Short mmCIF file of C-alpha atoms and ligand atoms in Angstrom, two decimals:
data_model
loop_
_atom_site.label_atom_id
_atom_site.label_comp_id
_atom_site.label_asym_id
_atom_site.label_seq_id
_atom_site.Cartn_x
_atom_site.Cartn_y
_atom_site.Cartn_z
CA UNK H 1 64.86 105.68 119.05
CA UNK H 2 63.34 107.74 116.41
CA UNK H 3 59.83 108.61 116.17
CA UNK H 4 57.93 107.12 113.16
CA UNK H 5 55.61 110.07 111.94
CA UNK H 6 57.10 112.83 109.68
CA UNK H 7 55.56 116.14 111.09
CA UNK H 8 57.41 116.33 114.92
CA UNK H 9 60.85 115.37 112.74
CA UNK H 10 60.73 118.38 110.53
CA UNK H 11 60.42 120.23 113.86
CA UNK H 12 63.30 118.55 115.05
CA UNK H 13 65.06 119.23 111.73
CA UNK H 14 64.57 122.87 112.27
CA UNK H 15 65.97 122.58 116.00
CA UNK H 16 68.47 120.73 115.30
CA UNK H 17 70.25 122.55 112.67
CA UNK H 18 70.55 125.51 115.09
CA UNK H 19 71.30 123.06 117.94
CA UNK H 20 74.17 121.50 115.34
CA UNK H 21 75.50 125.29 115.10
CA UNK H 22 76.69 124.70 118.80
CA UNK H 23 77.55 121.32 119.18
CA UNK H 24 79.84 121.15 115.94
CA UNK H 25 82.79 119.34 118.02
CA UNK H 26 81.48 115.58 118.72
CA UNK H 27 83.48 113.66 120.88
CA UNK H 28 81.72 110.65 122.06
CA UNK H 29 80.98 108.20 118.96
CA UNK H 30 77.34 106.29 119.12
CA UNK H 31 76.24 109.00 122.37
CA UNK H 32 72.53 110.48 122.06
CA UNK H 33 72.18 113.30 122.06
CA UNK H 34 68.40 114.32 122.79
CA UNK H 35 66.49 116.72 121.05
CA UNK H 36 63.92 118.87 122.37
CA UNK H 37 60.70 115.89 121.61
CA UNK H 38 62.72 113.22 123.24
CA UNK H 39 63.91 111.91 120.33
CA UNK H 40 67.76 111.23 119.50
CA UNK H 41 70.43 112.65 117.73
CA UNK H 42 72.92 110.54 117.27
CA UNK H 43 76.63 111.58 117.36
CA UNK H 44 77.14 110.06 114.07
CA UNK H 45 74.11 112.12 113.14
CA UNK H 46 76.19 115.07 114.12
CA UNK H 47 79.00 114.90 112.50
CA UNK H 48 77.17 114.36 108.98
CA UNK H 49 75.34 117.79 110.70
CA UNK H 50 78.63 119.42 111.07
CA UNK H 51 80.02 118.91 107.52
CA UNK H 52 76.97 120.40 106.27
CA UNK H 53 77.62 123.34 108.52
CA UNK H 54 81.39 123.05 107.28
CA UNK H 55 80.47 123.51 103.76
CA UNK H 56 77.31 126.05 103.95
CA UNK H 57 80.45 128.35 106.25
CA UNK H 58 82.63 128.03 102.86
CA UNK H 59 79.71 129.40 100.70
CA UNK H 60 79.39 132.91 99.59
CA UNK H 61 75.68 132.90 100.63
CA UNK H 62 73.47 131.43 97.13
CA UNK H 63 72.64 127.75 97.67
CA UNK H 64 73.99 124.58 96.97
CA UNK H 65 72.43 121.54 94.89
CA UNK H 66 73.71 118.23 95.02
CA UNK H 67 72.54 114.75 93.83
CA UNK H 68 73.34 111.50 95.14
CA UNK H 69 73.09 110.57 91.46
CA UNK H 70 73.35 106.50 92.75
CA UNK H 71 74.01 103.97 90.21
CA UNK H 72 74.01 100.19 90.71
CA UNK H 73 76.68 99.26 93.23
CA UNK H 74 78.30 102.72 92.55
CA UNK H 75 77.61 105.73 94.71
CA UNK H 76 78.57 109.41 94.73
CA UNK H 77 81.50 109.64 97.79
CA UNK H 78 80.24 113.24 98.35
CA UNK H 79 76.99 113.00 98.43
CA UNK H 80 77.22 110.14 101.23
CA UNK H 81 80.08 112.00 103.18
CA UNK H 82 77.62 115.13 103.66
CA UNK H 83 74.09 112.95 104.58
CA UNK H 84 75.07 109.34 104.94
CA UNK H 85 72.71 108.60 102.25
CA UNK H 86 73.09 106.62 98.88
CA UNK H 87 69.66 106.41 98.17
CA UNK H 88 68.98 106.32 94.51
CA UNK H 89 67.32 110.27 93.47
CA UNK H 90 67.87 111.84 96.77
CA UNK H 91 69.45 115.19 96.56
CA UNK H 92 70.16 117.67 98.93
CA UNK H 93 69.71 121.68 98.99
CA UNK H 94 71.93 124.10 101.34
CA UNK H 95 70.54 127.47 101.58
CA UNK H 96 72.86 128.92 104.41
CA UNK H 97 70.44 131.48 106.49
CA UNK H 98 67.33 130.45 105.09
CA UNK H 99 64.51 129.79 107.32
CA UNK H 100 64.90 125.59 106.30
CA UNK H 101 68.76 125.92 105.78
CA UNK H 102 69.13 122.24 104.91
CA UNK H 103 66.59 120.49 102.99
CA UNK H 104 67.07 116.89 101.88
CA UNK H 105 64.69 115.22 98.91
CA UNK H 106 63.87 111.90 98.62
CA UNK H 107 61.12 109.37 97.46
CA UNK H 108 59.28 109.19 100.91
CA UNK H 109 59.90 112.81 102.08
CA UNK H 110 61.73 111.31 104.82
CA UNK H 111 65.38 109.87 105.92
CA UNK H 112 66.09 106.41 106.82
CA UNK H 113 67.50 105.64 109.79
CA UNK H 114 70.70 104.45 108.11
CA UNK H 115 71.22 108.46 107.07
CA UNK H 116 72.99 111.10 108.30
CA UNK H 117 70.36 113.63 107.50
CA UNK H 118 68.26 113.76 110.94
CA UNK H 119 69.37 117.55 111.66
CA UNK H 120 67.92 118.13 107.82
CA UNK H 121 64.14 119.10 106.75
CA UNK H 122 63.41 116.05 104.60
CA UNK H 123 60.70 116.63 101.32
CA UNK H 124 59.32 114.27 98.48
CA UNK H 125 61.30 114.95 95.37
CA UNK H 126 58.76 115.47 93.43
CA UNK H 127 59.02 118.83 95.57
CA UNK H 128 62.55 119.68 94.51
CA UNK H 129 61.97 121.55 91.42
CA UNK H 130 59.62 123.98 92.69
CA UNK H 131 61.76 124.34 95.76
CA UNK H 132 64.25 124.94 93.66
CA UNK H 133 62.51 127.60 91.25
CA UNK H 134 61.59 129.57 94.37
CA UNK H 135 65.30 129.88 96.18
CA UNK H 136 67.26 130.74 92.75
CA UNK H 137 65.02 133.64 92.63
CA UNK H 138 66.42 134.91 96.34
CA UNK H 139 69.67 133.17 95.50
CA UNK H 140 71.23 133.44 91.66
CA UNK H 141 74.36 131.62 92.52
CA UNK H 142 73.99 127.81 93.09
CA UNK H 143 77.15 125.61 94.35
CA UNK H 144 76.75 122.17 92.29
CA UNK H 145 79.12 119.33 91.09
CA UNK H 146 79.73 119.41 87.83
CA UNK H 147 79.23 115.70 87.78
CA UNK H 148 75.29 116.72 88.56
CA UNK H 149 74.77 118.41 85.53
CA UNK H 150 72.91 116.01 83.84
CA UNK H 151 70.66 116.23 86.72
CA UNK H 152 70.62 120.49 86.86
CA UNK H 153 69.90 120.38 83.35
CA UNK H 154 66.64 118.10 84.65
CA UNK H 155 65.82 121.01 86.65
CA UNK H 156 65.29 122.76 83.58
CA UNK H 157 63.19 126.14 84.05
CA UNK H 158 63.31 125.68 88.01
CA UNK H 159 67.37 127.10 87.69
CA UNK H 160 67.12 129.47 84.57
CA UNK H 161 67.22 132.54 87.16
CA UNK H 162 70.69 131.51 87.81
CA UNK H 163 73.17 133.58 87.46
CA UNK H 164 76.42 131.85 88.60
CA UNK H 165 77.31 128.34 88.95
CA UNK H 166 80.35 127.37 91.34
CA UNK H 167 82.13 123.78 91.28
CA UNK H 168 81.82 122.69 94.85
CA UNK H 169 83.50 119.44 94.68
CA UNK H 170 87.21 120.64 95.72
CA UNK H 171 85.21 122.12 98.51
CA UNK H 172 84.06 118.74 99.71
CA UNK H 173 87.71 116.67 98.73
CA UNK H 174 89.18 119.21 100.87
CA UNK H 175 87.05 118.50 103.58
CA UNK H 176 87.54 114.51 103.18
CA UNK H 177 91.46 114.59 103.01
CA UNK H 178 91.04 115.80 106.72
CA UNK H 179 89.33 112.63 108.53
CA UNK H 180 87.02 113.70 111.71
CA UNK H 181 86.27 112.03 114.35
CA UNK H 182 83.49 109.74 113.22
CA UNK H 183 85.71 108.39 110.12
CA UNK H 184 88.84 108.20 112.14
CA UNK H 185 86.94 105.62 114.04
CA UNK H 186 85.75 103.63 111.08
CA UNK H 187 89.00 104.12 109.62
CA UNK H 188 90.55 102.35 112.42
CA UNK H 189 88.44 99.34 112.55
CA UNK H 190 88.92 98.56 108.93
CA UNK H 191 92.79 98.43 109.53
CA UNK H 192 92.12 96.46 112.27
CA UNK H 193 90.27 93.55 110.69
CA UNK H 194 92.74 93.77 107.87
CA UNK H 195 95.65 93.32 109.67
CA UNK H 196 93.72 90.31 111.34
CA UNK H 197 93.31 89.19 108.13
CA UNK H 198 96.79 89.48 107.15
CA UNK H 199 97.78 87.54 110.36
CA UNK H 200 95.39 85.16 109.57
CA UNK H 201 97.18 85.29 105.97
CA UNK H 202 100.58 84.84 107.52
CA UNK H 203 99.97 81.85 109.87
CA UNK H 204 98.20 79.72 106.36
CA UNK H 205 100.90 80.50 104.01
CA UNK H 206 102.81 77.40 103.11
CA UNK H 207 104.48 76.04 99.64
CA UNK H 208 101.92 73.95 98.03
CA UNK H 209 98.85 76.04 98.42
CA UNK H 210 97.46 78.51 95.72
CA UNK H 211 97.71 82.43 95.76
CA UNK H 212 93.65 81.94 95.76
CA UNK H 213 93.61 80.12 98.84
CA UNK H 214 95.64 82.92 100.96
CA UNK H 215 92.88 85.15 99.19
CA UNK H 216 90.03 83.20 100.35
CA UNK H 217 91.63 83.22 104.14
CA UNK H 218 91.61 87.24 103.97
CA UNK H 219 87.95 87.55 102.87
CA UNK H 220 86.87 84.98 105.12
CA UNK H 221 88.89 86.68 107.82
CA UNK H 222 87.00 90.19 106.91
CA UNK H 223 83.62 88.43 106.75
CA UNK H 224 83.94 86.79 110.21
CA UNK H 225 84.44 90.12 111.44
CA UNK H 226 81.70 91.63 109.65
CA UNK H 227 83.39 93.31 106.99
CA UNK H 228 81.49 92.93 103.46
CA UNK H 229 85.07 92.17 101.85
CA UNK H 230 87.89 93.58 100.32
CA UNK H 231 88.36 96.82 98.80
CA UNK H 232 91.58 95.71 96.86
CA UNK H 233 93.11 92.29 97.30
CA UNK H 234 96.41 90.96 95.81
CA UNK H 235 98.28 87.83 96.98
CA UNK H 236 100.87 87.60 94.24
CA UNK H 237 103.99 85.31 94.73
CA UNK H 238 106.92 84.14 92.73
CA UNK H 239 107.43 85.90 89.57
CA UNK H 240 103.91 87.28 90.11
CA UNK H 241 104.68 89.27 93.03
CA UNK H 242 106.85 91.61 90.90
CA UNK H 243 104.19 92.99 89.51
CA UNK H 244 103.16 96.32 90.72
CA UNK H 245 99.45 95.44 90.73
CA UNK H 246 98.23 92.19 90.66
CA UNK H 247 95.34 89.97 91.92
CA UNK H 248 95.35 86.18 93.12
CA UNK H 249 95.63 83.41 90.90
CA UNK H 250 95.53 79.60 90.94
CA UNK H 251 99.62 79.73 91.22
CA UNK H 252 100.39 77.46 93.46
CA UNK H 253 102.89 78.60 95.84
CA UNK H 254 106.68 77.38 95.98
CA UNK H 255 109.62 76.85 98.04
CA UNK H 256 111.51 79.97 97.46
CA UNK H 257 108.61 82.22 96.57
CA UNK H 258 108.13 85.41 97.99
CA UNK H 259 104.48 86.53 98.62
CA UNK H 260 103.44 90.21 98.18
CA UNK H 261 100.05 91.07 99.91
CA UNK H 262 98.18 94.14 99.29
CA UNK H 263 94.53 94.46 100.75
CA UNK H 264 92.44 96.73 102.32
CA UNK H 265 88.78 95.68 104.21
CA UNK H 266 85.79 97.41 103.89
CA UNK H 267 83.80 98.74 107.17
CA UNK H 268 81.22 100.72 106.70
CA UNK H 269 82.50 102.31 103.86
CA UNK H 270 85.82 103.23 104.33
CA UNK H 271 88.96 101.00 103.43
CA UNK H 272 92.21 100.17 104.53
CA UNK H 273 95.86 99.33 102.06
CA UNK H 274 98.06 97.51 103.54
CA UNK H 275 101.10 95.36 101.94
CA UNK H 276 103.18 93.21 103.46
CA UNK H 277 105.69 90.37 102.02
CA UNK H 278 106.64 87.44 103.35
CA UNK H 279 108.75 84.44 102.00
CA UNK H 280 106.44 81.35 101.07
CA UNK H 281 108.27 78.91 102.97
CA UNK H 282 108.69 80.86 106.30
CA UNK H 283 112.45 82.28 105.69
CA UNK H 284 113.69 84.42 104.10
CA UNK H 285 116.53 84.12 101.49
CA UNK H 286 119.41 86.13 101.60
CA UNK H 287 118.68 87.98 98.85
CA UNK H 288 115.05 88.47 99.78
CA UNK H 289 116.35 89.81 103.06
CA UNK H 290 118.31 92.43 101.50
CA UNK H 291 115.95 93.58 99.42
CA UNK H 292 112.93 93.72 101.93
CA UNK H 293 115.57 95.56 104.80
CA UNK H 294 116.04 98.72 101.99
CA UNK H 295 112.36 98.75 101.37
CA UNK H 296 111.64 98.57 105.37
CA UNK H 297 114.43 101.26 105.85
CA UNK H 298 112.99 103.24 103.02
CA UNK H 299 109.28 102.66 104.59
CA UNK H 300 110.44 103.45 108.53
CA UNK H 301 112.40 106.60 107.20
CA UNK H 302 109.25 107.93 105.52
CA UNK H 303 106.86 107.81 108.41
CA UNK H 304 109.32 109.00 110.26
CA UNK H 305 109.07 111.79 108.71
CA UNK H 306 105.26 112.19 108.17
CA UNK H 307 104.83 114.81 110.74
CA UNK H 308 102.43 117.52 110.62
CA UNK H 309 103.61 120.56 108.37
CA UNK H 310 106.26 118.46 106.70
CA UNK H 311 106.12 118.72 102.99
CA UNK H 312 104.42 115.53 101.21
CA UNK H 313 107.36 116.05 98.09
CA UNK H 314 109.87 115.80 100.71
CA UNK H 315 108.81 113.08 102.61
CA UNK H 316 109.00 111.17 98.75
CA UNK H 317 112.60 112.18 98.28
CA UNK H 318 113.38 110.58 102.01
CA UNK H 319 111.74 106.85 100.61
CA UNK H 320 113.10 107.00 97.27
CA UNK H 321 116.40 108.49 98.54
CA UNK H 322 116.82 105.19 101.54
CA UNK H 323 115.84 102.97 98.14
CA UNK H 324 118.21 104.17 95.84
CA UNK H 325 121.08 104.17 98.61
CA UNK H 326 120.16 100.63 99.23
CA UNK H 327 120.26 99.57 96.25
CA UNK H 328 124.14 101.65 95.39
CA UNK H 329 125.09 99.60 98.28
CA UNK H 330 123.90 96.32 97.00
CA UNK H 331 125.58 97.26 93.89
CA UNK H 332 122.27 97.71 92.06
CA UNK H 333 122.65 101.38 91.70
CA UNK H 334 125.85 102.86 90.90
CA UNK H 335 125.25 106.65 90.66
CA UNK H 336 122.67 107.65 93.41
CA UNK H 337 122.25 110.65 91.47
CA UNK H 338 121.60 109.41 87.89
CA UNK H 339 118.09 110.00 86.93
CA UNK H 340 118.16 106.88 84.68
CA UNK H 341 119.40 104.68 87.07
CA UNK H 342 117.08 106.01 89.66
CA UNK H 343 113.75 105.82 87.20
CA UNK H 344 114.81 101.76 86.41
CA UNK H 345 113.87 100.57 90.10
CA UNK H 346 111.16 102.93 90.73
CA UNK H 347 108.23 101.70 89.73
CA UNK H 348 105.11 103.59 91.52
CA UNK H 349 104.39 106.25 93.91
CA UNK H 350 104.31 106.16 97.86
CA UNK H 351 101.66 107.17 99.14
CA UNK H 352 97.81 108.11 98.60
CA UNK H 353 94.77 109.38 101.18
CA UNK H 354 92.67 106.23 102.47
CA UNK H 355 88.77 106.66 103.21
CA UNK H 356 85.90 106.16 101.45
CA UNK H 357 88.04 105.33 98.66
CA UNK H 358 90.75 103.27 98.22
CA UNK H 359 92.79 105.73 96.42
CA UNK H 360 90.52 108.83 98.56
CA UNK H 361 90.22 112.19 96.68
CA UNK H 362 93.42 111.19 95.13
CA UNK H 363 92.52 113.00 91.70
CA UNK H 364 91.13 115.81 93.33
CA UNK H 365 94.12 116.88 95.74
CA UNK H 366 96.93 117.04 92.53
CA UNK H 367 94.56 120.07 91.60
CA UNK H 368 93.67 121.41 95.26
CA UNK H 369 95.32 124.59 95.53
CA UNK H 370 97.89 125.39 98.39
CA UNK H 371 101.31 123.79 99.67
CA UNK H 372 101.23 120.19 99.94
CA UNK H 373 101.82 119.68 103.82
CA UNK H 374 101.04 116.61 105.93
CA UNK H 375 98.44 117.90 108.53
CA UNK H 376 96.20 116.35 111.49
CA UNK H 377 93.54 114.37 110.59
CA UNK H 378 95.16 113.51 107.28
CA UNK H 379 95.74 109.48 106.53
CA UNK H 380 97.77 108.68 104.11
CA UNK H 381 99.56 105.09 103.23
CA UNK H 382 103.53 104.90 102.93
CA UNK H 383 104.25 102.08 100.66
CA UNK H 384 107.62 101.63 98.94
CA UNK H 385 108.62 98.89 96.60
CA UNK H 386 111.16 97.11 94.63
CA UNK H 387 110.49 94.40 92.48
CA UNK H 388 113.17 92.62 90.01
CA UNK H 389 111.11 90.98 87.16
CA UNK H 390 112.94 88.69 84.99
CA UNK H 391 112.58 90.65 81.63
CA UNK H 392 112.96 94.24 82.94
CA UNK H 393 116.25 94.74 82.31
CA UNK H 394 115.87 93.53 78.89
CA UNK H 395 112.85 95.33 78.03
CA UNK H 396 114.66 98.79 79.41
CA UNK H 397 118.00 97.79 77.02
CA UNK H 398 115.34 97.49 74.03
CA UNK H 399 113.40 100.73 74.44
CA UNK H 400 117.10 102.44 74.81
CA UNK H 401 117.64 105.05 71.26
CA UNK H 402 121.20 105.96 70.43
CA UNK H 403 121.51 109.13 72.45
CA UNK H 404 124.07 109.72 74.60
CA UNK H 405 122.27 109.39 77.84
CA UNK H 406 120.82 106.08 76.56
CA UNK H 407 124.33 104.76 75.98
CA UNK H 408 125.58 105.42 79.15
CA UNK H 409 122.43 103.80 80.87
CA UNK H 410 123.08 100.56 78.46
CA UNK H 411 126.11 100.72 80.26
CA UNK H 412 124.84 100.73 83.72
CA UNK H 413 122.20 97.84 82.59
CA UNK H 414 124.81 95.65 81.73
CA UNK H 415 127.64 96.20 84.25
CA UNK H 416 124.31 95.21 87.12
CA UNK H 417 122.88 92.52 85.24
CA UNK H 418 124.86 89.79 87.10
CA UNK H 419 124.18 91.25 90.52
CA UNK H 420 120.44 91.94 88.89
CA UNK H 421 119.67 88.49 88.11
CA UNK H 422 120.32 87.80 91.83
CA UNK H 423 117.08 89.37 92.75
CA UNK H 424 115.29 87.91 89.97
CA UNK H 425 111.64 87.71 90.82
CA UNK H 426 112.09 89.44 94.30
CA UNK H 427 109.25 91.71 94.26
CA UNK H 428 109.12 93.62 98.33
CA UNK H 429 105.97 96.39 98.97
CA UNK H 430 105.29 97.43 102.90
CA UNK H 431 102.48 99.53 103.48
CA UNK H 432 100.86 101.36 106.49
CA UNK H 433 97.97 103.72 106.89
CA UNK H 434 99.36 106.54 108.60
CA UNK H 435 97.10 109.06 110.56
CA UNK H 436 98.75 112.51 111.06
CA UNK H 437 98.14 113.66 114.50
CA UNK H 438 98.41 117.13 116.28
CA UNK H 439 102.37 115.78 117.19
CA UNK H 440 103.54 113.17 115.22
CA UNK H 441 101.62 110.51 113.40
CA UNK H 442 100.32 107.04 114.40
CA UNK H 443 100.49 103.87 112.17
CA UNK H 444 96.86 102.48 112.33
CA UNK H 445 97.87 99.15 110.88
CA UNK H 446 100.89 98.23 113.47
CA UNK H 447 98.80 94.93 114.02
CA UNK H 448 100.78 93.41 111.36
CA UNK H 449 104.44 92.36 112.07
CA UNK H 450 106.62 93.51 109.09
CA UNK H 451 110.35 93.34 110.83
CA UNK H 452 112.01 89.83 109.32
CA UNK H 453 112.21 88.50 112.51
CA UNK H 454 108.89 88.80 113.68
CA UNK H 455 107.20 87.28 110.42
CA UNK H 456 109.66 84.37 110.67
CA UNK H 457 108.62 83.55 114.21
CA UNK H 458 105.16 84.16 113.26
CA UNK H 459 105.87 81.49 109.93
CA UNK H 460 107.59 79.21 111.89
CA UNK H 461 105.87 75.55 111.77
N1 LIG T 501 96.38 99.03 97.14
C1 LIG T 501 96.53 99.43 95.82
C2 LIG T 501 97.23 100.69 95.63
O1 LIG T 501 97.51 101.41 96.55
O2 LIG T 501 97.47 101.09 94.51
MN1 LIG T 502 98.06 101.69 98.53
#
C-alpha cells in the first residue's frame, strides 16, 4: 500500500498537503484515497492531515514546534492527535505557507505506517535544529507547548532569533473537545465492547463470587474483542460501592449487595466510562430501588437536556435538582433549597469529555475561554450518584463548628438519620457517553440495560 523508498514520499508529502487543502471533509473511514504515484492516502491519514490544516488556519503565520516528548507507557495526547505518532523524539514543525508547510522529524527520516503523518515531509532529527535555526529567522514567533520547553531549551541557539513564543495547547484541547469523524468512530467501538463487557458483567454476577472475578470477566470481555484493556475499572459492592472511586477487591460478593461498575475499554486509544449498578443477587431491594429510580430520573433528565447550545452549568442544576427532589421526597432532604443539605449527598461532578483520555482535556476546558455550551461533535458522560456510607453522617456531625448554619444542619443530620440508615451502604452511579449531534444527542453506550426491569430480567437465573 505504501511504497518503501523515501524520495517519491516526500513528493507525495508535498502533493498531498495541497491535495489535503481540498479534501479537508472525510467521510468514508479506511477509503484510499490515491495520490498522484499510485500510492494511498488513507482517510485516517486525512483526517490527522486536516487537524494539521485546522491548527496551521488558527496561527498568525510564524511556525509551530511540537515534541512528542514520549515517555515509557506515557505519551503526549497532542502530539498523537495531530500525526498519529508516539514515537519516542519525533517532533513536528508547521510553517503555514512555506514551501514544506509540514515537516515531521524522526529517527529514520521517515513515518511508520502506524502514523498519521503521510501528507507530511518526514526528516532525520538530527536535521531539526538546523531546520529550525533557518525558519525562526523568516518566522520570529514560534507556537510551542509549554510542556516542550525542556525540549526548546535543547534547541538552544537554533531558536534565539525568536521573538515571541505562543502556548498552543488550548489551541489543540479545543480542537479535541470537538470529536471528528475518524474519533467518533473509534469512540463508538470502545463503548461498544464495554457495554459487551458490562453485559458480560451482568449475566456472571452472583453472591459468592469476588469483586475481582466480575473484573476479570470485563477485561477478558475487552481482550476477546481486541481491546488492550481497561482504561478505568471499578467493580465495588456492598459497603465498597459507596465509595466514589474505587477499584476491585477480593470482597466476596453478598446477598443484599449492590454492585457499582465503572469502566471504560480502550480501542485504539480512545476510552469509554460507563457505570452501571446492579443488585448482587439479581433484585433489587426496596430501598435500592428507590435510590437507583432518583439517580436514573436525575441521569434521563440530564441527557435530556444535553442538546446542542444548551448551557453545560444548566444541564448540572437539572441532575442535581431531580437528586435533591428525590431525595426531599424520600425524606432524605428536607429543604431542597438548603445549600448544606444539598452539599451532604452530593458527592462528585456529572460529567467530563471522553477521548483519548479518560477524563479528555478536562483541565484544559475549565480555562478555555468562551460560554460553556454543549455543541456537535462534543462527548461528554452524564453520571449522577448517591451513595449512603455508614459513617458519613457521623463524620459530617463531627466536622460541624458552633455557627449558626452548622447548628441548624446538626439538626437536619439528626432528624434523617433514621430514614438515613435505611440506605446504609446503597451506593447508585449510571453513566453514558453522550455524543452531541447537529439535533439532539445520541447515547453511544445504550447497549447496556440500566432500567430495573431490564437488569432484573437480564439477572434472572
Ligand atoms: N470513570 C471515572 C470517572 O469518571 O471519574
Ligand atoms: Mn466518568
Amino acid at each position: 500500500m505504501r511504497s518503501s523508498t523515501t524520495a517519491p514520499r516526500r513528493a507525495l508529502g508535498r502533493c498531498l498537503t495541497k491535495r489535503a487543502e481540498l479534501t479537508r471533509s472525510v467521510s468514508l473511514l479506511f477509503a484510499f484515497l490515491l495520490g498522484p504515484w499510485g500510492q494511498a492516502l488513507t482517510a485516517q491519514e486525512e483526517m490527522y492531515a486536516a487537524r494539521r490544516r485546522a491548527l496551521m488556519d488558527s496561527m498568525d503565520g510564524g511556525m509551530a514546534v511540537l515534541y512528542a516528548n514520549t515517555t515509557g507507557n506515557g505519551f503526549n495526547k497532542n502530539f498523537f492527535y495531530l500525526t498519529g505518532s508516539k514515537e519516542p523524539g519525533a517532533a513536528l514543525v508547521l510553517a503555514p505557507g512555506a514551501e514544506v508547510e509540514e515537516a515531521f522529524f524522526n529517527q529514520a527520516g521517515q513515518w511508520d505506517y502506524a502514523d498519521g503523518v503521510a501528507s507530511a515531509k518526514a526528516f532525520p532529527s538530527d536535521l531539526l535544529t538546523r531546520s529550525l535555526s533557518n525558519l525562526t529567522r523568516e518566522r520570529p514567533t514560534a507556537y510551542v507547548s509549554f510542556r516542550d520547553l525542556e525540549a526548546l531549551l535543547g534547541a538552544g541557539r537554533a531558536l534565539s532569533s525568536l521573538s515571541d513564543l505562543k502556548n498552543i495547547d488550548a489551541t489543540i484541547s479545543e480542537m479535541r473537545v470537538l470529536k471528528d469523524e475518524f474519533e467518533l468512530e473509534l469512540l463508538r467501538q470502545a463503548c461498544q465492547i464495554t457495554a459487551e463487557g458490562l453485559n458480560e458483567a451482568y449475566r456472571a454476577a452472583e453472591p459468592g463470587i469476588m469483586e475481582k472475578d466480575l473484573a476479570d470477566v470485563l477485561e477478558s470481555a475487552f481482550h476477546d474483542r481486541g481491546s488492550p484493556g481497561s482504561s478505568f475499572l471499578q467493580a465495588a459492592s456492598g459497603p465498597n460501592a459507596t465509595n466514589v472511586h474505587f477499584g476491585a477487591t477480593e470482597r466476596v460478593l453478598e446477598d443484599g449487595d449492590i454492585i457499582v461498575f465503572d469502566v471504560g475499554a480502550w480501542w485504539n486509544d480512545y476510552t469509554a466510562d460507563i457505570s452501571r449498578t446492579i443488585p448482587a443477587n439479581g433484585r433489587f431491594s426496596q430501598e435500592q430501588r428507590e435510590i437507583y429510580t432518583v439517580v436514573l430520573n436525575s441521569q434521563k433528565a440530564a441527557i435530556e437536556a444535553m442538546l446542542p447550545g444548551a448551557s453545560v452549568d444548566a444541564v448540572r442544576e437539572v441532575a442535581q435538582n431531580v437528586l435533591i427532589d428525590g431525595l426531599h421526597e424520600l425524606g432524605l432532604v428536607l429543604d431542597p433549597k438548603d445549600p448544606a443539605q444539598r452539599r451532604f449527598f452530593i458527592a462528585h461532578g456529572y460529567y467530563h469529555f471522553i477521548g483519548l483520555d479518560i477524563h479528555d482535556v478536562w483541565s484544559e476546558y475549565g480555562r478555555m475561554s468562551g460560554e460553556k455550551v454543549y455543541r456537535p461533535g462534543m462527548v461528554m458522560t452524564m453520571e449522577p450518584g448517591l451513595y449512603f456510607p455508614p459513617d458519613h453522617l457521623d463524620q459530617t456531625l463531627a466536622r460541624l463548628g458552633s455557627r449558626e448554619e452548622d447548628e441548624s444542619t446538626r439538626q437536619f443530620l439528626e432528624t434523617i438519620r433514621p430514614v438515613y440508615r435505611k440506605y446504609v451502604n446503597i451506593g447508585v452511579r449510571i453513566e453514558d457517553d453522550v455524543l452531541i449531534t447537529v439535533d439532539g444527542n445520541e447515547v453511544l453506550t445504550s447497549a447496556v440495560p440500566k432500567e430495573i426491569d431490564e437488569i432484573e430480567a437480564m439477572m434472572k437465573r
